[in-house]
Amino acid sequence: MRPTGVRVRASAPPRAPRDPRPSSPAPRETVYRPRHPLDLARAVLAQRHGAHDPAMTTAGGVIWRASRTPEGIATLALREGPGGTVRGAAWGPGAEWALAQLPDLCGARDDPGDFDPSRHALIAEAHHRHPGLRIGRTDRVFDSLASAVMEQKVTALQAFSAWRRILTWCGERAPGPTPRPMFAPPDLDGWRRIPSWTWHRAGLEPPQSRTIVDAAARADSLERASIAAADAAAREAVLTSVRGVGVWTSAETRIRAFGDPDAVSVGDYHLAHHVGYALTGHRVDDDGMLELLAPWAGQRQRAIRLIYASGVIEPRRGPRVHPEDHRAR
């Protein structure tokens, strides 16, 4: 017998576990069939800014990339399929643009041309072992320039940390079922409105932040002019017209945005040492590096990629450069 005044409540059905990610509509999909051998990871992951890049990650054999396209934000997922194909899925308003650009990201427009690997035994061996090495391109000039400016005159650790903070704090959450929260870069207005204290907290010096903001103010004309430029020298003239952009930043931007097969990042802290050690067994300076790379004129970036792919790296002889943190000043 039930006691008087006591209500019996029906038991509630068990709740389904909540997925913290926003729901995602079905993606747009495509299949890219390259006409040449393709090392997908080497082509695409060359655009990644460190292992914790909020705009690019890998999970379960899938490469995930968040980007800002001319049509809006997009998330792209790439997986190698049978027969050397690449399966692509994309979410967001920029999905169609990202899928249309996928072949270029994978190096479809990269032409080895008359590249002659036989001029050095190490290059020849690396070329033989990595026939699928291709130089991809993003076709996004400003974002490539902004990331390169962040890497000016600092360690890779500092640059990657600044990129991660700026995108996480000021970028836009990537759509789709990403394996972890991912973020695309801000739009141009977002770059222009980042306050000075946010740049400072991210670890960037005022010259870097001023360069990015100045470039954002001219981004549309910079992109039009650099895309219309007749050759790499003309593109360099366009990019270095921005105050704070020198030959190193221009080369890095051309490699990332246009897949420039001949660009050499003169002034890099490590590059000349690596090239010299790999090709001669000892360090050289920038002039020595350019002399060593001269036999591959027109394809010098390809030779550099093959040197890194060879795994021959100068042994470390001292402690790592200690990053200097200016944020407490």
Tab-separated table of C-alpha atoms in Angstrom:
chain	number	residue	atom	x	y	z
A	1	MET	CA	0.000	0.000	0.000
A	2	ARG	CA	1.390	3.420	-1.054
A	3	PRO	CA	1.780	5.979	1.793
A	4	THR	CA	-0.636	8.899	1.554
A	5	GLY	CA	0.697	12.118	-0.013
A	6	VAL	CA	3.700	10.493	-1.695
A	7	ARG	CA	3.910	10.957	-5.461
A	8	VAL	CA	5.463	8.330	-7.657
A	9	ARG	CA	7.410	9.745	-10.636
A	10	ALA	CA	8.009	7.714	-13.729
A	11	SER	CA	11.709	7.044	-14.260
A	12	ALA	CA	13.222	9.247	-16.977
A	13	PRO	CA	14.717	7.497	-19.980
A	14	PRO	CA	18.522	7.415	-19.976
A	15	ARG	CA	20.125	10.382	-21.723
A	16	ALA	CA	22.328	9.838	-24.702
A	17	PRO	CA	25.896	11.026	-24.154
A	18	ARG	CA	26.336	14.589	-25.370
A	19	ASP	CA	28.768	15.240	-28.197
A	20	PRO	CA	30.561	18.526	-27.407
A	21	ARG	CA	31.221	19.164	-31.098
A	22	PRO	CA	28.623	21.055	-33.142
A	23	SER	CA	26.546	18.904	-35.460
A	24	SER	CA	27.924	18.665	-38.988
A	25	PRO	CA	25.966	18.333	-42.213
A	26	ALA	CA	27.044	15.815	-44.815
A	27	PRO	CA	30.282	16.899	-46.476
A	28	ARG	CA	30.929	17.627	-50.110
A	29	GLU	CA	33.289	15.010	-51.510
A	30	THR	CA	35.636	14.408	-54.400
A	31	VAL	CA	38.301	11.976	-55.581
A	32	TYR	CA	41.588	13.278	-56.978
A	33	ARG	CA	43.499	10.943	-59.298
A	34	PRO	CA	47.046	12.288	-59.722
A	35	ARG	CA	48.848	11.517	-62.967
A	36	HIS	CA	52.117	10.972	-61.121
A	37	PRO	CA	53.297	9.267	-57.935
A	38	LEU	CA	52.261	11.359	-54.924
A	39	ASP	CA	53.503	11.412	-51.352
A	40	LEU	CA	50.380	13.036	-49.927
A	41	ALA	CA	51.776	13.665	-46.456
A	42	ARG	CA	54.957	15.380	-47.710
A	43	ALA	CA	53.020	17.569	-50.125
A	44	VAL	CA	50.322	18.739	-47.726
A	45	LEU	CA	51.910	18.621	-44.279
A	46	ALA	CA	54.669	20.950	-45.448
A	47	GLN	CA	52.037	23.646	-44.787
A	48	ARG	CA	51.699	22.700	-41.108
A	49	HIS	CA	53.034	25.066	-38.442
A	50	GLY	CA	54.223	22.676	-35.771
A	51	ALA	CA	52.712	19.564	-34.237
A	52	HIS	CA	49.980	21.544	-32.455
A	53	ASP	CA	48.867	23.705	-35.382
A	54	PRO	CA	45.162	24.476	-34.772
A	55	ALA	CA	44.618	24.659	-38.537
A	56	MET	CA	46.117	21.279	-39.459
A	57	THR	CA	46.327	17.881	-37.818
A	58	THR	CA	46.350	14.177	-38.601
A	59	ALA	CA	44.233	11.404	-37.093
A	60	GLY	CA	43.644	7.822	-38.175
A	61	GLY	CA	45.371	8.258	-41.525
A	62	VAL	CA	43.377	11.418	-42.349
A	63	ILE	CA	44.914	14.860	-42.856
A	64	TRP	CA	42.638	17.622	-41.581
A	65	ARG	CA	43.082	21.225	-42.705
A	66	ALA	CA	41.096	24.321	-41.754
A	67	SER	CA	41.467	27.331	-44.025
A	68	ARG	CA	39.830	30.554	-45.076
A	69	THR	CA	38.911	30.532	-48.759
A	70	PRO	CA	37.575	33.339	-50.988
A	71	GLU	CA	34.122	31.854	-50.336
A	72	GLY	CA	34.449	31.498	-46.558
A	73	ILE	CA	35.823	29.102	-44.006
A	74	ALA	CA	36.343	25.436	-44.918
A	75	THR	CA	37.553	22.226	-43.324
A	76	LEU	CA	39.190	19.710	-45.639
A	77	ALA	CA	39.808	16.035	-44.802
A	78	LEU	CA	42.181	14.061	-47.034
A	79	ARG	CA	42.757	10.321	-47.111
A	80	GLU	CA	44.800	8.174	-49.470
A	81	GLY	CA	42.604	5.800	-51.439
A	82	PRO	CA	43.303	2.755	-53.598
A	83	GLY	CA	45.502	3.106	-56.648
A	84	GLY	CA	47.153	6.308	-55.445
A	85	THR	CA	43.909	8.295	-55.365
A	86	VAL	CA	43.154	10.986	-52.790
A	87	ARG	CA	39.670	11.120	-51.286
A	88	GLY	CA	38.625	14.571	-50.115
A	89	ALA	CA	35.710	15.699	-47.965
A	90	ALA	CA	34.963	19.311	-47.072
A	91	TRP	CA	32.619	21.251	-44.801
A	92	GLY	CA	31.706	24.906	-44.544
A	93	PRO	CA	30.813	27.707	-46.972
A	94	GLY	CA	34.224	27.399	-48.646
A	95	ALA	CA	33.918	23.633	-49.191
A	96	GLU	CA	33.529	23.779	-52.990
A	97	TRP	CA	36.545	26.079	-53.357
A	98	ALA	CA	38.655	23.844	-51.091
A	99	LEU	CA	37.776	20.730	-53.107
A	100	ALA	CA	38.471	22.494	-56.404
A	101	GLN	CA	41.859	23.617	-55.079
A	102	LEU	CA	42.728	20.175	-53.645
A	103	PRO	CA	44.854	19.051	-56.643
A	104	ASP	CA	47.052	22.155	-56.342
A	105	LEU	CA	47.418	21.601	-52.603
A	106	CYS	CA	48.695	18.116	-53.476
A	107	GLY	CA	51.159	19.445	-56.056
A	108	ALA	CA	49.258	18.957	-59.323
A	109	ARG	CA	50.811	22.100	-60.812
A	110	ASP	CA	54.293	21.223	-59.605
A	111	ASP	CA	56.385	20.354	-62.659
A	112	PRO	CA	59.824	18.786	-62.047
A	113	GLY	CA	60.631	19.773	-65.619
A	114	ASP	CA	64.281	19.223	-66.466
A	115	PHE	CA	65.336	18.642	-62.841
A	116	ASP	CA	68.500	16.545	-62.940
A	117	PRO	CA	69.068	14.675	-59.660
A	118	SER	CA	72.241	13.010	-60.959
A	119	ARG	CA	74.356	16.109	-60.237
A	120	HIS	CA	74.888	14.896	-56.655
A	121	ALA	CA	74.756	11.369	-55.242
A	122	LEU	CA	72.680	12.327	-52.203
A	123	ILE	CA	70.104	14.174	-54.313
A	124	ALA	CA	69.960	11.268	-56.757
A	125	GLU	CA	69.380	8.721	-53.994
A	126	ALA	CA	66.697	10.861	-52.300
A	127	HIS	CA	64.959	11.411	-55.630
A	128	HIS	CA	64.976	7.660	-56.265
A	129	ARG	CA	63.578	6.868	-52.799
A	130	HIS	CA	60.919	9.609	-52.900
A	131	PRO	CA	59.436	9.633	-56.418
A	132	GLY	CA	56.181	11.067	-55.046
A	133	LEU	CA	57.709	14.264	-53.688
A	134	ARG	CA	55.641	17.194	-54.923
A	135	ILE	CA	55.539	20.848	-53.841
A	136	GLY	CA	51.978	21.839	-53.024
A	137	ARG	CA	50.461	25.319	-52.918
A	138	THR	CA	47.608	26.950	-51.001
A	139	ASP	CA	46.816	29.843	-53.413
A	140	ARG	CA	46.160	31.972	-50.285
A	141	VAL	CA	48.755	34.734	-50.348
A	142	PHE	CA	47.917	36.718	-47.238
A	143	ASP	CA	47.644	33.791	-44.820
A	144	SER	CA	50.949	32.435	-46.156
A	145	LEU	CA	52.531	35.852	-45.687
A	146	ALA	CA	51.162	36.265	-42.148
A	147	SER	CA	52.518	32.892	-41.036
A	148	ALA	CA	55.919	33.672	-42.562
A	149	VAL	CA	56.092	37.048	-40.798
A	150	MET	CA	55.462	35.297	-37.478
A	151	GLU	CA	58.553	33.176	-38.138
A	152	GLN	CA	60.888	36.115	-38.709
A	153	LYS	CA	64.015	36.129	-36.486
A	154	VAL	CA	62.587	33.772	-33.836
A	155	THR	CA	62.838	30.061	-33.094
A	156	ALA	CA	60.352	27.681	-34.657
A	157	LEU	CA	58.973	27.011	-31.167
A	158	GLN	CA	58.153	30.693	-30.676
A	159	ALA	CA	56.659	31.087	-34.149
A	160	PHE	CA	54.447	28.008	-33.888
A	161	SER	CA	53.279	29.083	-30.433
A	162	ALA	CA	52.325	32.552	-31.717
A	163	TRP	CA	50.449	31.070	-34.695
A	164	ARG	CA	48.568	28.683	-32.402
A	165	ARG	CA	47.543	31.442	-29.991
A	166	ILE	CA	46.445	33.932	-32.631
A	167	LEU	CA	44.324	31.375	-34.487
A	168	THR	CA	42.803	29.964	-31.299
A	169	TRP	CA	42.015	33.382	-29.805
A	170	CYS	CA	41.107	35.327	-32.944
A	171	GLY	CA	40.340	32.759	-35.651
A	172	GLU	CA	37.103	30.955	-36.444
A	173	ARG	CA	36.135	27.474	-35.261
A	174	ALA	CA	36.440	25.023	-38.125
A	175	PRO	CA	33.245	23.248	-39.245
A	176	GLY	CA	32.919	19.507	-39.578
A	177	PRO	CA	33.660	16.498	-37.351
A	178	THR	CA	37.282	17.443	-36.697
A	179	PRO	CA	39.194	15.094	-34.363
A	180	ARG	CA	39.860	18.023	-32.021
A	181	PRO	CA	38.803	21.680	-32.015
A	182	MET	CA	40.417	23.348	-35.018
A	183	PHE	CA	40.524	26.977	-36.098
A	184	ALA	CA	40.955	28.785	-39.402
A	185	PRO	CA	42.786	32.129	-39.599
A	186	PRO	CA	40.767	35.318	-39.054
A	187	ASP	CA	39.324	37.131	-42.039
A	188	LEU	CA	41.101	40.303	-43.168
A	189	ASP	CA	39.012	42.548	-40.942
A	190	GLY	CA	39.775	40.217	-38.040
A	191	TRP	CA	43.523	40.482	-38.656
A	192	ARG	CA	43.276	44.278	-38.763
A	193	ARG	CA	41.339	44.461	-35.486
A	194	ILE	CA	43.649	42.310	-33.341
A	195	PRO	CA	44.663	44.641	-30.469
A	196	SER	CA	48.289	45.277	-29.572
A	197	TRP	CA	48.026	43.473	-26.240
A	198	THR	CA	46.827	40.287	-27.965
A	199	TRP	CA	49.852	40.305	-30.280
A	200	HIS	CA	52.030	40.840	-27.196
A	201	ARG	CA	50.407	37.993	-25.244
A	202	ALA	CA	50.896	35.720	-28.257
A	203	GLY	CA	54.636	36.438	-28.128
A	204	LEU	CA	54.993	38.616	-31.239
A	205	GLU	CA	57.153	41.708	-31.328
A	206	PRO	CA	55.692	45.050	-32.537
A	207	PRO	CA	57.605	44.962	-35.869
A	208	GLN	CA	55.991	41.619	-36.719
A	209	SER	CA	52.475	42.639	-35.741
A	210	ARG	CA	52.795	45.965	-37.595
A	211	THR	CA	53.908	44.136	-40.731
A	212	ILE	CA	50.922	41.772	-40.586
A	213	VAL	CA	48.448	44.613	-39.970
A	214	ASP	CA	49.989	46.708	-42.784
A	215	ALA	CA	49.806	43.750	-45.140
A	216	ALA	CA	46.185	43.080	-44.145
A	217	ALA	CA	45.302	46.646	-45.101
A	218	ARG	CA	46.685	45.979	-48.605
A	219	ALA	CA	45.821	42.288	-48.828
A	220	ASP	CA	43.436	42.482	-51.790
A	221	SER	CA	45.868	44.410	-53.991
A	222	LEU	CA	48.798	42.281	-52.818
A	223	GLU	CA	47.021	39.088	-53.800
A	224	ARG	CA	45.923	40.424	-57.175
A	225	ALA	CA	49.385	41.745	-58.013
A	226	SER	CA	51.285	38.671	-56.864
A	227	ILE	CA	48.933	36.300	-58.714
A	228	ALA	CA	49.224	38.404	-61.890
A	229	ALA	CA	53.027	38.687	-61.611
A	230	ALA	CA	54.885	37.236	-64.569
A	231	ASP	CA	57.547	35.375	-62.599
A	232	ALA	CA	59.085	34.829	-59.162
A	233	ALA	CA	61.158	38.008	-59.361
A	234	ALA	CA	58.030	40.066	-60.008
A	235	ARG	CA	56.230	38.343	-57.135
A	236	GLU	CA	59.148	39.106	-54.847
A	237	ALA	CA	58.961	42.780	-55.838
A	238	VAL	CA	55.265	42.833	-54.929
A	239	LEU	CA	55.729	41.117	-51.560
A	240	THR	CA	58.809	43.080	-50.486
A	241	SER	CA	56.956	46.326	-51.160
A	242	VAL	CA	55.337	45.746	-47.753
A	243	ARG	CA	57.340	47.335	-44.968
A	244	GLY	CA	58.939	44.590	-42.888
A	245	VAL	CA	58.894	41.936	-45.637
A	246	GLY	CA	62.351	40.956	-46.859
A	247	VAL	CA	63.743	38.275	-49.135
A	248	TRP	CA	63.401	35.478	-46.540
A	249	THR	CA	59.720	36.235	-45.873
A	250	SER	CA	59.035	36.629	-49.585
A	251	ALA	CA	60.595	33.243	-50.365
A	252	GLU	CA	58.641	31.490	-47.612
A	253	THR	CA	55.409	33.084	-48.830
A	254	ARG	CA	56.034	32.080	-52.446
A	255	ILE	CA	56.798	28.497	-51.409
A	256	ARG	CA	53.605	28.176	-49.363
A	257	ALA	CA	51.168	30.124	-51.536
A	258	PHE	CA	52.512	29.318	-55.031
A	259	GLY	CA	54.642	26.182	-54.587
A	260	ASP	CA	57.642	28.041	-56.049
A	261	PRO	CA	60.083	25.254	-57.013
A	262	ASP	CA	63.073	27.608	-57.128
A	263	ALA	CA	62.580	29.723	-53.985
A	264	VAL	CA	65.434	29.672	-51.467
A	265	SER	CA	64.955	31.193	-48.014
A	266	VAL	CA	68.197	33.152	-47.850
A	267	GLY	CA	68.861	34.355	-44.321
A	268	ASP	CA	67.418	31.293	-42.610
A	269	TYR	CA	69.189	30.385	-39.364
A	270	HIS	CA	69.591	26.690	-40.232
A	271	LEU	CA	69.087	26.197	-43.974
A	272	ALA	CA	72.572	27.023	-45.255
A	273	HIS	CA	74.124	24.812	-42.582
A	274	HIS	CA	71.909	21.855	-43.540
A	275	VAL	CA	72.490	22.249	-47.270
A	276	GLY	CA	76.240	22.631	-46.807
A	277	TYR	CA	76.529	19.640	-44.501
A	278	ALA	CA	74.413	17.394	-46.723
A	279	LEU	CA	76.239	18.239	-49.952
A	280	THR	CA	79.812	18.801	-48.704
A	281	GLY	CA	80.030	17.510	-45.131
A	282	HIS	CA	80.586	20.929	-43.581
A	283	ARG	CA	78.749	24.187	-42.956
A	284	VAL	CA	78.500	26.989	-45.492
A	285	ASP	CA	77.033	30.484	-45.393
A	286	ASP	CA	74.237	31.789	-47.627
A	287	ASP	CA	76.602	32.550	-50.505
A	288	GLY	CA	78.059	29.067	-50.256
A	289	MET	CA	74.571	27.556	-50.219
A	290	LEU	CA	73.543	29.435	-53.349
A	291	GLU	CA	76.705	28.250	-55.084
A	292	LEU	CA	75.993	24.632	-54.124
A	293	LEU	CA	72.383	24.887	-55.329
A	294	ALA	CA	73.293	26.600	-58.623
A	295	PRO	CA	73.280	23.339	-60.648
A	296	TRP	CA	69.541	23.091	-59.952
A	297	ALA	CA	68.664	26.668	-60.916
A	298	GLY	CA	64.930	26.852	-61.449
A	299	GLN	CA	64.385	23.840	-59.158
A	300	ARG	CA	66.395	24.772	-56.060
A	301	GLN	CA	63.484	24.355	-53.635
A	302	ARG	CA	63.023	20.834	-54.960
A	303	ALA	CA	66.676	20.084	-54.256
A	304	ILE	CA	66.232	21.438	-50.716
A	305	ARG	CA	63.139	19.269	-50.161
A	306	LEU	CA	65.093	16.226	-51.289
A	307	ILE	CA	67.950	17.086	-48.936
A	308	TYR	CA	65.523	17.146	-46.008
A	309	ALA	CA	63.833	13.972	-47.254
A	310	SER	CA	67.238	12.241	-47.267
A	311	GLY	CA	67.425	12.556	-43.492
A	312	VAL	CA	71.032	13.814	-43.631
A	313	ILE	CA	71.068	16.588	-41.042
A	314	GLU	CA	74.041	18.277	-39.427
A	315	PRO	CA	74.590	16.854	-35.912
A	316	ARG	CA	73.863	19.247	-33.070
A	317	ARG	CA	76.992	20.463	-31.337
A	318	GLY	CA	75.474	22.571	-28.617
A	319	PRO	CA	72.286	23.367	-26.725
A	320	ARG	CA	69.196	24.572	-28.504
A	321	VAL	CA	68.717	28.315	-28.866
A	322	HIS	CA	66.773	29.417	-25.804
A	323	PRO	CA	63.629	31.342	-26.786
A	324	GLU	CA	63.590	34.832	-25.309
A	325	ASP	CA	60.183	35.749	-23.869
A	326	HIS	CA	59.490	39.479	-24.125
A	327	ARG	CA	55.931	39.348	-22.785
A	328	ALA	CA	56.907	40.143	-19.174
A	329	ARG	CA	58.543	43.408	-20.194
